[in-house]
mmCIF file of C-alpha atoms in Angstrom:
data_model
loop_
_atom_site.group_PDB
_atom_site.id
_atom_site.type_symbol
_atom_site.label_atom_id
_atom_site.label_comp_id
_atom_site.label_asym_id
_atom_site.label_seq_id
_atom_site.Cartn_x
_atom_site.Cartn_y
_atom_site.Cartn_z
ATOM 1 C CA UNK A 848 12.730 17.136 3.928
ATOM 2 C CA UNK A 849 10.315 15.352 1.862
ATOM 3 C CA UNK A 850 7.400 13.403 3.255
ATOM 4 C CA UNK A 851 4.394 11.264 2.347
ATOM 5 C CA UNK A 852 1.128 11.177 3.988
ATOM 6 C CA UNK A 853 -1.432 8.334 3.493
ATOM 7 C CA UNK A 854 -4.452 9.403 5.595
ATOM 8 C CA UNK A 855 -6.363 6.260 5.601
ATOM 9 C CA UNK A 856 -4.709 3.427 7.779
ATOM 10 C CA UNK A 857 -7.529 1.019 7.046
ATOM 11 C CA UNK A 858 -9.972 0.829 4.337
ATOM 12 C CA UNK A 859 -12.713 -1.862 3.864
ATOM 13 C CA UNK A 860 -14.530 -2.210 0.500
ATOM 14 C CA UNK A 861 -16.698 -4.683 -1.114
ATOM 15 C CA UNK A 862 -15.879 -6.873 -4.000
ATOM 16 C CA UNK A 863 -16.614 -5.361 -7.122
ATOM 17 C CA UNK A 864 -16.709 -1.560 -5.607
ATOM 18 C CA UNK A 865 -14.483 1.127 -6.632
ATOM 19 C CA UNK A 866 -11.323 2.042 -4.679
ATOM 20 C CA UNK A 867 -9.387 5.218 -4.052
ATOM 21 C CA UNK A 868 -6.309 5.204 -1.896
ATOM 22 C CA UNK A 869 -5.004 8.736 -1.113
ATOM 23 C CA UNK A 870 -1.547 9.942 -1.010
ATOM 24 C CA UNK A 871 -0.259 13.548 -0.447
ATOM 25 C CA UNK A 872 3.451 14.509 -0.529
ATOM 26 C CA UNK A 873 5.606 17.323 0.562
ATOM 27 C CA UNK A 874 8.489 18.340 -1.453
ATOM 28 C CA UNK A 875 10.100 21.325 -3.016
ATOM 29 C CA UNK A 876 9.307 20.192 -6.606
ATOM 30 C CA UNK A 877 7.584 17.368 -8.209
ATOM 31 C CA UNK A 878 9.290 14.235 -7.427
ATOM 32 C CA UNK A 879 9.313 10.744 -8.714
ATOM 33 C CA UNK A 880 5.836 8.923 -7.314
ATOM 34 C CA UNK A 881 5.358 5.438 -6.888
ATOM 35 C CA UNK A 882 2.732 2.970 -5.533
ATOM 36 C CA UNK A 883 3.867 -0.246 -4.152
ATOM 37 C CA UNK A 884 1.649 -3.327 -2.878
ATOM 38 C CA UNK A 885 2.713 -5.512 -0.110
ATOM 39 C CA UNK A 886 0.894 -8.792 0.388
ATOM 40 C CA UNK A 887 1.097 -11.029 3.372
ATOM 41 C CA UNK A 888 4.463 -12.904 3.263
ATOM 42 C CA UNK A 889 5.589 -11.337 -0.076
ATOM 43 C CA UNK A 890 7.755 -8.606 -0.730
ATOM 44 C CA UNK A 891 6.833 -5.088 -2.139
ATOM 45 C CA UNK A 892 5.664 -5.251 -5.953
ATOM 46 C CA UNK A 893 5.730 -2.000 -7.902
ATOM 47 C CA UNK A 894 2.094 -1.060 -9.071
ATOM 48 C CA UNK A 895 3.109 1.993 -10.988
ATOM 49 C CA UNK A 896 5.086 5.072 -11.092
ATOM 50 C CA UNK A 897 5.100 8.689 -12.350
ATOM 51 C CA UNK A 898 8.089 10.515 -13.735
ATOM 52 C CA UNK A 899 6.567 13.158 -16.062
ATOM 53 C CA UNK A 900 4.068 13.527 -19.182
ATOM 54 C CA UNK A 901 0.773 12.380 -18.876
ATOM 55 C CA UNK A 902 -0.716 12.784 -15.276
ATOM 56 C CA UNK A 903 -2.713 9.642 -15.407
ATOM 57 C CA UNK A 904 -0.651 6.676 -15.152
ATOM 58 C CA UNK A 905 -1.789 3.031 -15.653
ATOM 59 C CA UNK A 906 -0.349 0.013 -13.602
ATOM 60 C CA UNK A 907 -0.536 -3.493 -13.385
ATOM 61 C CA UNK A 908 -3.485 -5.383 -11.898
ATOM 62 C CA UNK A 909 -6.001 -2.862 -13.350
ATOM 63 C CA UNK A 910 -4.722 0.045 -11.089
ATOM 64 C CA UNK A 911 -4.111 3.676 -12.007
ATOM 65 C CA UNK A 912 -3.124 6.826 -10.333
ATOM 66 C CA UNK A 913 -3.428 10.623 -11.021
ATOM 67 C CA UNK A 914 -0.786 13.023 -10.304
ATOM 68 C CA UNK A 915 -2.351 16.408 -9.331
ATOM 69 C CA UNK A 916 0.393 19.121 -8.974
ATOM 70 C CA UNK A 917 -1.978 21.584 -7.335
ATOM 71 C CA UNK A 918 -2.801 19.305 -4.538
ATOM 72 C CA UNK A 919 0.322 17.540 -4.223
ATOM 73 C CA UNK A 920 -1.610 14.317 -4.425
ATOM 74 C CA UNK A 921 -1.017 11.061 -6.285
ATOM 75 C CA UNK A 922 -3.925 8.817 -5.455
ATOM 76 C CA UNK A 923 -4.375 5.362 -6.526
ATOM 77 C CA UNK A 924 -7.600 4.067 -7.915
ATOM 78 C CA UNK A 925 -9.225 0.973 -9.235
ATOM 79 C CA UNK A 926 -12.769 0.688 -10.736
ATOM 80 C CA UNK A 927 -13.572 -2.803 -9.569
ATOM 81 C CA UNK A 928 -11.768 -4.429 -6.593
ATOM 82 C CA UNK A 929 -11.304 -8.051 -6.439
ATOM 83 C CA UNK A 930 -10.926 -10.259 -3.165
ATOM 84 C CA UNK A 931 -7.121 -10.822 -4.160
ATOM 85 C CA UNK A 932 -6.494 -6.994 -3.993
ATOM 86 C CA UNK A 933 -6.517 -7.196 -0.250
ATOM 87 C CA UNK A 934 -2.968 -6.251 0.886
ATOM 88 C CA UNK A 935 -1.013 -3.167 2.151
ATOM 89 C CA UNK A 936 -0.508 -0.307 -0.229
ATOM 90 C CA UNK A 937 2.274 2.212 0.078
ATOM 91 C CA UNK A 938 2.838 5.493 -1.884
ATOM 92 C CA UNK A 939 6.490 6.406 -2.085
ATOM 93 C CA UNK A 940 8.443 9.493 -3.408
ATOM 94 C CA UNK A 941 11.955 9.887 -4.645
ATOM 95 C CA UNK A 942 13.805 13.149 -5.629
ATOM 96 C CA UNK A 943 14.313 14.257 -9.206
ATOM 97 C CA UNK A 944 18.038 13.550 -8.922
ATOM 98 C CA UNK A 945 20.068 11.315 -11.540
ATOM 99 C CA UNK A 946 22.959 9.207 -10.575
ATOM 100 C CA UNK A 947 22.284 9.280 -6.925
ATOM 101 C CA UNK A 948 19.966 6.718 -6.492
ATOM 102 C CA UNK A 949 16.165 6.776 -5.878
ATOM 103 C CA UNK A 950 16.051 6.692 -2.127
ATOM 104 C CA UNK A 951 12.379 6.296 -1.620
ATOM 105 C CA UNK A 952 10.504 7.972 1.157
ATOM 106 C CA UNK A 953 7.551 5.914 1.889
ATOM 107 C CA UNK A 954 4.040 6.726 3.638
ATOM 108 C CA UNK A 955 2.977 4.748 6.348
ATOM 109 C CA UNK A 956 0.625 2.456 4.403
ATOM 110 C CA UNK A 957 -3.055 1.798 3.830
ATOM 111 C CA UNK A 958 -4.283 -1.692 4.713
ATOM 112 C CA UNK A 959 -6.997 -2.589 2.397
ATOM 113 C CA UNK A 960 -9.643 -5.157 3.326
ATOM 114 C CA UNK A 961 -12.088 -6.632 0.682
ATOM 115 C CA UNK A 962 -15.351 -7.955 1.571
ATOM 116 C CA UNK A 963 -17.105 -10.760 -0.301
ATOM 117 C CA UNK B 514 16.755 -15.062 -13.137
ATOM 118 C CA UNK B 515 15.219 -15.182 -9.719
ATOM 119 C CA UNK B 516 14.388 -12.004 -7.867
ATOM 120 C CA UNK B 517 15.926 -10.471 -4.920
ATOM 121 C CA UNK B 518 16.560 -12.997 -2.095
ATOM 122 C CA UNK B 519 17.134 -12.422 1.649
ATOM 123 C CA UNK B 520 18.389 -14.601 4.242
ATOM 124 C CA UNK B 521 17.391 -15.565 6.948
ATOM 125 C CA UNK B 522 13.677 -14.986 6.617
ATOM 126 C CA UNK B 523 13.469 -14.722 10.366
ATOM 127 C CA UNK B 524 16.062 -13.950 13.032
ATOM 128 C CA UNK B 525 15.496 -13.771 16.918
ATOM 129 C CA UNK B 526 18.475 -12.524 18.845
ATOM 130 C CA UNK B 527 19.180 -11.182 22.128
ATOM 131 C CA UNK B 528 19.901 -7.692 23.139
ATOM 132 C CA UNK B 529 23.345 -6.833 22.762
ATOM 133 C CA UNK B 530 24.284 -9.648 20.336
ATOM 134 C CA UNK B 531 25.392 -8.896 16.738
ATOM 135 C CA UNK B 532 23.453 -9.784 13.746
ATOM 136 C CA UNK B 533 24.120 -10.234 10.063
ATOM 137 C CA UNK B 534 21.420 -10.093 7.295
ATOM 138 C CA UNK B 535 22.166 -10.950 3.899
ATOM 139 C CA UNK B 536 20.806 -9.636 0.402
ATOM 140 C CA UNK B 537 21.255 -11.205 -3.013
ATOM 141 C CA UNK B 538 20.236 -8.822 -5.683
ATOM 142 C CA UNK B 539 18.924 -9.516 -9.109
ATOM 143 C CA UNK B 540 22.007 -10.282 -11.385
ATOM 144 C CA UNK B 541 23.128 -7.495 -13.440
ATOM 145 C CA UNK B 542 21.425 -4.821 -11.124
ATOM 146 C CA UNK B 543 24.051 -2.226 -10.207
ATOM 147 C CA UNK B 544 22.281 -0.470 -7.421
ATOM 148 C CA UNK B 545 21.199 -1.948 -4.055
ATOM 149 C CA UNK B 546 19.282 -0.477 -1.247
ATOM 150 C CA UNK B 547 18.411 -1.409 2.352
ATOM 151 C CA UNK B 548 15.166 -0.311 4.129
ATOM 152 C CA UNK B 549 13.876 -0.813 7.516
ATOM 153 C CA UNK B 550 10.086 -1.231 8.039
ATOM 154 C CA UNK B 551 9.018 -1.088 11.775
ATOM 155 C CA UNK B 552 5.685 -2.313 12.733
ATOM 156 C CA UNK B 553 2.907 -0.120 11.797
ATOM 157 C CA UNK B 554 5.248 2.329 9.837
ATOM 158 C CA UNK B 555 6.446 2.835 6.368
ATOM 159 C CA UNK B 556 9.785 1.846 5.158
ATOM 160 C CA UNK B 557 12.916 3.916 6.095
ATOM 161 C CA UNK B 558 15.732 4.160 3.755
ATOM 162 C CA UNK B 559 19.033 2.916 5.311
ATOM 163 C CA UNK B 560 21.726 2.863 2.733
ATOM 164 C CA UNK B 561 22.372 2.662 -0.849
ATOM 165 C CA UNK B 562 25.113 1.054 -3.191
ATOM 166 C CA UNK B 563 25.824 1.955 -6.593
ATOM 167 C CA UNK B 564 28.583 -0.076 -8.198
ATOM 168 C CA UNK B 565 32.162 0.513 -6.786
ATOM 169 C CA UNK B 566 31.082 4.067 -5.681
ATOM 170 C CA UNK B 567 31.088 5.068 -2.094
ATOM 171 C CA UNK B 568 27.686 4.119 -0.344
ATOM 172 C CA UNK B 569 25.360 6.521 0.494
ATOM 173 C CA UNK B 570 24.949 5.813 4.307
ATOM 174 C CA UNK B 571 22.509 8.788 5.123
ATOM 175 C CA UNK B 572 19.829 6.833 6.488
ATOM 176 C CA UNK B 573 21.722 4.527 8.977
ATOM 177 C CA UNK B 574 20.290 5.270 12.507
ATOM 178 C CA UNK B 575 23.482 4.854 14.425
ATOM 179 C CA UNK B 576 27.135 3.557 14.039
ATOM 180 C CA UNK B 577 25.828 0.146 15.196
ATOM 181 C CA UNK B 578 24.734 -0.292 11.670
ATOM 182 C CA UNK B 579 27.121 -1.077 8.841
ATOM 183 C CA UNK B 580 26.640 -2.727 5.529
ATOM 184 C CA UNK B 581 29.099 -3.888 2.891
ATOM 185 C CA UNK B 582 28.745 -4.863 -0.750
ATOM 186 C CA UNK B 583 31.363 -6.387 -3.094
ATOM 187 C CA UNK B 584 31.072 -5.292 -6.591
ATOM 188 C CA UNK B 585 27.706 -5.691 -7.742
ATOM 189 C CA UNK B 586 26.824 -8.813 -5.783
ATOM 190 C CA UNK B 587 25.816 -9.787 -2.487
ATOM 191 C CA UNK B 588 25.278 -7.205 0.319
ATOM 192 C CA UNK B 589 25.486 -7.697 4.177
ATOM 193 C CA UNK B 590 23.932 -5.502 6.768
ATOM 194 C CA UNK B 591 25.230 -5.823 10.087
ATOM 195 C CA UNK B 592 23.743 -4.686 13.427
ATOM 196 C CA UNK B 593 26.216 -4.697 16.302
ATOM 197 C CA UNK B 594 24.975 -4.806 20.076
ATOM 198 C CA UNK B 595 21.352 -4.953 19.063
ATOM 199 C CA UNK B 596 18.764 -3.321 20.814
ATOM 200 C CA UNK B 597 15.036 -3.947 21.177
ATOM 201 C CA UNK B 598 14.167 -0.880 18.808
ATOM 202 C CA UNK B 599 16.205 -2.511 16.250
ATOM 203 C CA UNK B 600 13.136 -5.020 15.850
ATOM 204 C CA UNK B 601 11.948 -4.652 12.365
ATOM 205 C CA UNK B 602 11.599 -6.109 8.992
ATOM 206 C CA UNK B 603 14.657 -5.319 6.937
ATOM 207 C CA UNK B 604 14.189 -5.003 3.215
ATOM 208 C CA UNK B 605 16.653 -5.123 0.513
ATOM 209 C CA UNK B 606 15.925 -3.902 -3.059
ATOM 210 C CA UNK B 607 17.927 -3.807 -6.346
ATOM 211 C CA UNK B 608 17.760 -1.984 -9.543
ATOM 212 C CA UNK B 609 19.350 -1.780 -12.837
ATOM 213 C CA UNK B 610 20.292 1.651 -12.880
ATOM 214 C CA UNK B 611 21.446 4.375 -10.315
ATOM 215 C CA UNK B 612 18.377 6.585 -10.079
ATOM 216 C CA UNK B 613 16.250 8.499 -12.651
ATOM 217 C CA UNK B 614 13.223 7.721 -14.609
ATOM 218 C CA UNK B 615 14.220 4.129 -15.665
ATOM 219 C CA UNK B 616 15.049 3.199 -11.957
ATOM 220 C CA UNK B 617 12.684 0.603 -10.669
ATOM 221 C CA UNK B 618 13.463 -1.156 -7.295
ATOM 222 C CA UNK B 619 12.679 -4.740 -7.021
ATOM 223 C CA UNK B 620 12.308 -5.785 -3.365
ATOM 224 C CA UNK B 621 13.119 -9.019 -1.610
ATOM 225 C CA UNK B 622 10.821 -10.632 0.950
ATOM 226 C CA UNK B 623 12.688 -9.112 3.971
ATOM 227 C CA UNK B 624 14.420 -10.537 7.098
ATOM 228 C CA UNK B 625 12.079 -10.102 10.170
ATOM 229 C CA UNK B 626 14.552 -9.417 13.082
ATOM 230 C CA UNK B 627 13.321 -9.758 16.441
ATOM 231 C CA UNK B 628 15.468 -8.622 19.502
ATOM 232 C CA UNK B 629 14.499 -9.912 22.791
#
């Protein structure tokens, strides 16, 4: 069965500092990979996704993620964090199946706190 | 043109009662998903609808859980004889396609269910 590990439950960074959130997955083949953000009182918003091709994916709000097959990782990065980035971040995977729906398997999330 | 909506936003019920949660997907989205988010955990897939096809119920935790969807419109998730472990945020998502590279799921704000 596929699984997703986000080893950092909480991360605190200073505004303007760089950020990297870790995500490792376990799956028999390369799945579809996603990062979502959940702000307080709001639904999950898709930041970016990887399906194939270039392993460095650009997303919204200045985020990017790099897929590393050899490490089964899909870490999320941002060069300079803004206070509004404080939220919970979820990594998710879905199997490479067409027509069967992308049933997402989520990690347990990383809560990001930004210090001013 | 609005996003995915869910109602109620909060529901408090007594153990043993039945509850119904509603999801209005984005107009034109053929696929609809239900997920559950327990406190401090990632989202768990519950059920997936695609058009008029038989739903994928593989994530439902017990036979107390059921869901319906009429065509490509509203869905209701019903939990019978609620238990305290059913307390969670129930999230609905919809997407334009039925999986694959083009499938982006858009999430609603969720229904927070508390079983006393």
